[in-house]
Every structure is written in C-alpha cells, then in structure tokens.
mmCIF file of C-alpha atoms in Angstrom:
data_model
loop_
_atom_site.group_PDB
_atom_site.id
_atom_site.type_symbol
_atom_site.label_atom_id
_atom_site.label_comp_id
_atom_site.label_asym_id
_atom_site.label_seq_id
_atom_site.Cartn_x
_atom_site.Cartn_y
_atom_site.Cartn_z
ATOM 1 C CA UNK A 1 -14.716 12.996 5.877
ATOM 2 C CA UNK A 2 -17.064 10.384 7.839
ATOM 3 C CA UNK A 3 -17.179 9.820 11.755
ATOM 4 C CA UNK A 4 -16.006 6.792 12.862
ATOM 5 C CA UNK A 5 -19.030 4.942 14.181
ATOM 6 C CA UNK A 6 -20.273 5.910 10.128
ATOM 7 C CA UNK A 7 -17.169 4.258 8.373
ATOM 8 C CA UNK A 8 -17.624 1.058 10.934
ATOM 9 C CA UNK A 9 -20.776 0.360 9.990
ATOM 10 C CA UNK A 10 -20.577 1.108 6.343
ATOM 11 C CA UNK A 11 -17.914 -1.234 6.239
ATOM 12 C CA UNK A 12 -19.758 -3.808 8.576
ATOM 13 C CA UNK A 13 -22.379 -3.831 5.928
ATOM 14 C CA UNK A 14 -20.574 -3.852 3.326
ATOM 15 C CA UNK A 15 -18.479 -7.014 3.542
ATOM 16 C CA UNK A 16 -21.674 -8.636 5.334
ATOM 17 C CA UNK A 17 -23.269 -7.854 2.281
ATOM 18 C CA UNK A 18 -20.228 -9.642 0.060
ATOM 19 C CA UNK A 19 -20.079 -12.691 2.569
ATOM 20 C CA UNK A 20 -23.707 -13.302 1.504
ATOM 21 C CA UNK A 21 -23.216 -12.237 -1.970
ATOM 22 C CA UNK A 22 -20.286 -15.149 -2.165
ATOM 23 C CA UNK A 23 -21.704 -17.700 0.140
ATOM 24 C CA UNK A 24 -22.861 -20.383 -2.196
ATOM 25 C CA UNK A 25 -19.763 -19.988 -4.091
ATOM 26 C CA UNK A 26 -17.207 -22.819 -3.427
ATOM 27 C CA UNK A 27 -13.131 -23.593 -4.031
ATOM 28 C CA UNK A 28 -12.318 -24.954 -6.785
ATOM 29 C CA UNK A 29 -11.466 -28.284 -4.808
ATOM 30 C CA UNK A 30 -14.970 -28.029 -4.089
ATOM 31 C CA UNK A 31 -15.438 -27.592 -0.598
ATOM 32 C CA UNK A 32 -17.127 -24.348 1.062
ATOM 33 C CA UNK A 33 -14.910 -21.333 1.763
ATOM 34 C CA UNK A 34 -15.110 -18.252 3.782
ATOM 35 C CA UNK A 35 -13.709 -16.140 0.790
ATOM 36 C CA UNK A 36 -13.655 -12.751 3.583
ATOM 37 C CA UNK A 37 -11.197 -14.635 5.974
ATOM 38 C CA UNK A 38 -9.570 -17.400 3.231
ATOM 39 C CA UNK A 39 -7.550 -19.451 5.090
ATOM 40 C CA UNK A 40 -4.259 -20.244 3.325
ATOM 41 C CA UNK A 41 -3.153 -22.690 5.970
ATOM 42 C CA UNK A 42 0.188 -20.774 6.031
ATOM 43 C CA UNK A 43 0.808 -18.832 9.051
ATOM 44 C CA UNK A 44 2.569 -16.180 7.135
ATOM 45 C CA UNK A 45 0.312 -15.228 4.134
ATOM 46 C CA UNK A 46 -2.343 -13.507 4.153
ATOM 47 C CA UNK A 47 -5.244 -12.900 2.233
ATOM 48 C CA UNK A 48 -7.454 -9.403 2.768
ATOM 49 C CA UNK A 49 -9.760 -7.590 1.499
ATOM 50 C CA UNK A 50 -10.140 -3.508 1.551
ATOM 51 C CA UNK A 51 -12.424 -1.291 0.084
ATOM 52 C CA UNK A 52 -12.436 2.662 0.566
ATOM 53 C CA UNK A 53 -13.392 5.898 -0.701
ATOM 54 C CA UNK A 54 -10.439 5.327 -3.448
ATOM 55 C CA UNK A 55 -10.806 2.100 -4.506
ATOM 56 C CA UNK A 56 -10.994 -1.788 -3.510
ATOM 57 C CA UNK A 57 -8.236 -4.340 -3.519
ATOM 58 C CA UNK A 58 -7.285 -7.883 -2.753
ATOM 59 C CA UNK A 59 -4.064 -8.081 -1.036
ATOM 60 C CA UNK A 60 -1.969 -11.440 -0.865
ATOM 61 C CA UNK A 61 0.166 -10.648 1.911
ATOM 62 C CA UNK A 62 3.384 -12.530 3.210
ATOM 63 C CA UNK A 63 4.363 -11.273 6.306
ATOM 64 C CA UNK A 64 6.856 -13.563 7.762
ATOM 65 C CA UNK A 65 9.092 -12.584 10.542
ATOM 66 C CA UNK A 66 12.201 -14.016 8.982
ATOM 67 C CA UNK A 67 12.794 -12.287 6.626
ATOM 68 C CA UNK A 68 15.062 -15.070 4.579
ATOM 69 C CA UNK A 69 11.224 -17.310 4.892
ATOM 70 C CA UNK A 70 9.453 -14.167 3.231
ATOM 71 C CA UNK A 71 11.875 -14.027 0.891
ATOM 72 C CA UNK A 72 11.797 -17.466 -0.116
ATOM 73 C CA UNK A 73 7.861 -17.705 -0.320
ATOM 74 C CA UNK A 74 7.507 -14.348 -2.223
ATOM 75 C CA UNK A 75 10.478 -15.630 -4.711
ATOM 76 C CA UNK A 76 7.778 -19.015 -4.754
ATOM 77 C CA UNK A 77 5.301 -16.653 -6.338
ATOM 78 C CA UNK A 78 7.838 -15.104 -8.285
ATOM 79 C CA UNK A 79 8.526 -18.297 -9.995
ATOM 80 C CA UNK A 80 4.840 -19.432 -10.563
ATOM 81 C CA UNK A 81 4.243 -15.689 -11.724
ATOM 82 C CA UNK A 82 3.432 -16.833 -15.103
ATOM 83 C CA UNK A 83 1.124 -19.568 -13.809
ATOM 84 C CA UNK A 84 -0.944 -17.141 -11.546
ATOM 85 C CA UNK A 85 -1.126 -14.223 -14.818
ATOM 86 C CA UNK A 86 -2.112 -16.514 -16.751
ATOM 87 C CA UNK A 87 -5.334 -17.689 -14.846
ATOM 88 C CA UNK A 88 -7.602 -14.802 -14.671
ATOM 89 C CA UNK A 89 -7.624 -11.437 -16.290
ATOM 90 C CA UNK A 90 -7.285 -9.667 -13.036
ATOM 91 C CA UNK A 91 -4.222 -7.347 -13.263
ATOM 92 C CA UNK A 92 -2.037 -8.129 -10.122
ATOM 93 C CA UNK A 93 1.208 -5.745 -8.393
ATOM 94 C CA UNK A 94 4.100 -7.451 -7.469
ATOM 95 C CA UNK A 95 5.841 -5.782 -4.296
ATOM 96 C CA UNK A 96 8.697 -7.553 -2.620
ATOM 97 C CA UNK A 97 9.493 -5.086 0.347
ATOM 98 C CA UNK A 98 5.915 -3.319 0.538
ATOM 99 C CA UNK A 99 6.250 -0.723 3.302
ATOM 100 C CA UNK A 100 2.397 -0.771 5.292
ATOM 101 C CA UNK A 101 1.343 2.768 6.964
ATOM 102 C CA UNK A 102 2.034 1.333 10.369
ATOM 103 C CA UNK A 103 5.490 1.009 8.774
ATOM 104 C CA UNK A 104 6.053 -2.474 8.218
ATOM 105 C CA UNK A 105 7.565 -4.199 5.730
ATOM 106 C CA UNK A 106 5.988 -7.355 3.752
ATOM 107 C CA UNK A 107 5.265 -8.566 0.610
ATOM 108 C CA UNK A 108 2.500 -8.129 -1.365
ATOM 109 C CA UNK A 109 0.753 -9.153 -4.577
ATOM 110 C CA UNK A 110 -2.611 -7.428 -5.432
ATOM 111 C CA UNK A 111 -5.057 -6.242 -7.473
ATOM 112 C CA UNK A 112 -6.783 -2.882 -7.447
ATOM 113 C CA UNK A 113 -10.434 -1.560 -8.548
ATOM 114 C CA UNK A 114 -9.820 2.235 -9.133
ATOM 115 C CA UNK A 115 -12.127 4.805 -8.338
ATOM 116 C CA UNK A 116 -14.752 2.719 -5.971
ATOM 117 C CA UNK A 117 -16.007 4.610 -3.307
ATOM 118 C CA UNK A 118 -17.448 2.038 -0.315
ATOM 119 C CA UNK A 119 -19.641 4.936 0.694
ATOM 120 C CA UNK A 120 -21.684 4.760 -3.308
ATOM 121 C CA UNK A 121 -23.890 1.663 -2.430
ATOM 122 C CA UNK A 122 -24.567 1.787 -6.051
ATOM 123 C CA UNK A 123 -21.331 0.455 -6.756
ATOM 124 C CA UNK A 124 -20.733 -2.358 -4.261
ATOM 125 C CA UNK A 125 -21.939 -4.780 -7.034
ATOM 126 C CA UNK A 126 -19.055 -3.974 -8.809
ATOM 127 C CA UNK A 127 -16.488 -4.428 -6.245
ATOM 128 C CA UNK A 128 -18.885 -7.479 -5.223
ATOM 129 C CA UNK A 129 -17.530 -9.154 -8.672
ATOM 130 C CA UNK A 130 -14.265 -7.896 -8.616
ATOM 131 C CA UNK A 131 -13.507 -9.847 -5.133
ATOM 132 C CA UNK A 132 -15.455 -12.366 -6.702
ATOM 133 C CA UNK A 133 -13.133 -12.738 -9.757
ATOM 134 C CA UNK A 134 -9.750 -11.973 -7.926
ATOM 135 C CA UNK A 135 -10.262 -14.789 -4.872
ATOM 136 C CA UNK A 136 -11.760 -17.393 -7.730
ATOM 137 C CA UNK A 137 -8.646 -16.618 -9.897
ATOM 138 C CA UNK A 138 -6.087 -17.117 -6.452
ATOM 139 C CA UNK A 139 -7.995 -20.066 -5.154
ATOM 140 C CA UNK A 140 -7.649 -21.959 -8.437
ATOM 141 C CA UNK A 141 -3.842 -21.223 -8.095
ATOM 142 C CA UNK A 142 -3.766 -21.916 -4.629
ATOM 143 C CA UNK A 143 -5.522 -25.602 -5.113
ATOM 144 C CA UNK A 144 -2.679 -26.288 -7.359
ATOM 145 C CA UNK A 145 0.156 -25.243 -5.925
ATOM 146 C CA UNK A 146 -0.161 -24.791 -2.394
ATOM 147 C CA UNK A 147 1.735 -27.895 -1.415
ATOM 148 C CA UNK A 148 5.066 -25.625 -2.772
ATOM 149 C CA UNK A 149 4.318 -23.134 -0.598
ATOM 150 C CA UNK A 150 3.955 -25.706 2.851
ATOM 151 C CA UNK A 151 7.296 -26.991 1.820
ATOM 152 C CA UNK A 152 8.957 -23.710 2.473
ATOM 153 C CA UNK A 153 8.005 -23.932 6.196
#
C-alpha cells in the first residue's frame, strides 16, 4: 500500500505526463482539445480518466439527476451502439445503472487496460496509447453525433 502524499503525486505526474504526451493531438473537427478534461458540452456526461495499481480505463459517464434524462441519453448510445463499436477496436462495457463506490448510480460506457499498475513507470506508455486510442475513437463519434445528444436536453 502507498501513503497518500505518494499516490498524489504519482498520479499528478502521471496524467501531467499524458497531457503532454497528447497535446499536439487535435479533434477530429480539428480544433485543439484538452483530452484529460474533454468537454462534452453536456452537463450530464462525463468523460474521465483513471489509472491504478489494477488497471486504466476511460469512463463515459452520464450522470443526470433525472433519472428519465439519463435514461434517455444512455438509450441514445444504446441506439448508436453499433456506430461507436464499429469505430475503433477498443472493447467498450455497457452499464445502464452502474453503482459508483460512493454509492451512486449512473451510467457508464468504458473501456479497460488490465493489469497496468500507475506505480510501473515502465508502463505508462502503454496506458499513454490506450487513452490515446479510446478518446480518438469517442471524439470521432462525438463530432458526429453530438447534436443527438443536445437535443435530449
């Protein structure tokens, strides 16, 4: 187990170190992103990024308070699911009522890099690409069909 000041600043460095790994990378649309904090210009979903001794993901979250709206948005997805496989290689998880350790309930799409430990520098190039691969792949679909999604509001 690591101290706490030790897992803040390993993780600190770590996504500094992706943020300038991905900086010259741009959106599909073209303009310049900031892949760690990717707006979706939807109050309600959510984007993230986690890395830890297990493993790293990228989460898509929708985390609407109304639960009908979540509903509706992660059914959006749902529909498009074909769409979104189809663009990238990256194996995604669909969860419709995702239960978070703080116990709340969302919904989730996301895509997992097993056995990535954030505390093996020698394998943040890995996870590097992986985040790399898995925001590229949701940005494309996210150019395209975002304009569904703002309807929903």
């Amino acid at each position: 187990m690591y101290d706490r000041e030790t897992v803040k600043n390993t993780k600190k460095l770590f996504y500094t170190s992706f943020g300038k790994y991905i900086s010259r990378e741009r959106s599909s649309s073209g303009l310049k992103v900031k892949w760690i904090n990717y707006e979706t210009g939807i109050k309600s979903i959510f984007v993230r990024l986690d890395a830890n001794q297990k493993n790293a993901k990228v989460c898509i979250d929708i985390q609407h308070k109304d639960s009908d709206i979540r509903e509706l948005h992660y059914e959006q997805f749902i529909q498009l699911k074909k769409v979104f496989s189809s663009l990238s290689d990256v194996n995604w998880t669909w969860e419709e009522n995702y239960t978070h350790d703080n116990s709340t309930t969302f919904s989730r799409i996301s895509s997992t890099l097993p056995n990535f430990n954030i505390y093996d520098k020698s394998q943040w190039k890995t996870a590097f690409e992986f985040y790399k691969k898995s925001l590229n792949h949701f940005d494309v679909f996210w150019c395209e069909f975002k304009e569904l999604f703002l309807q929903l509001q």
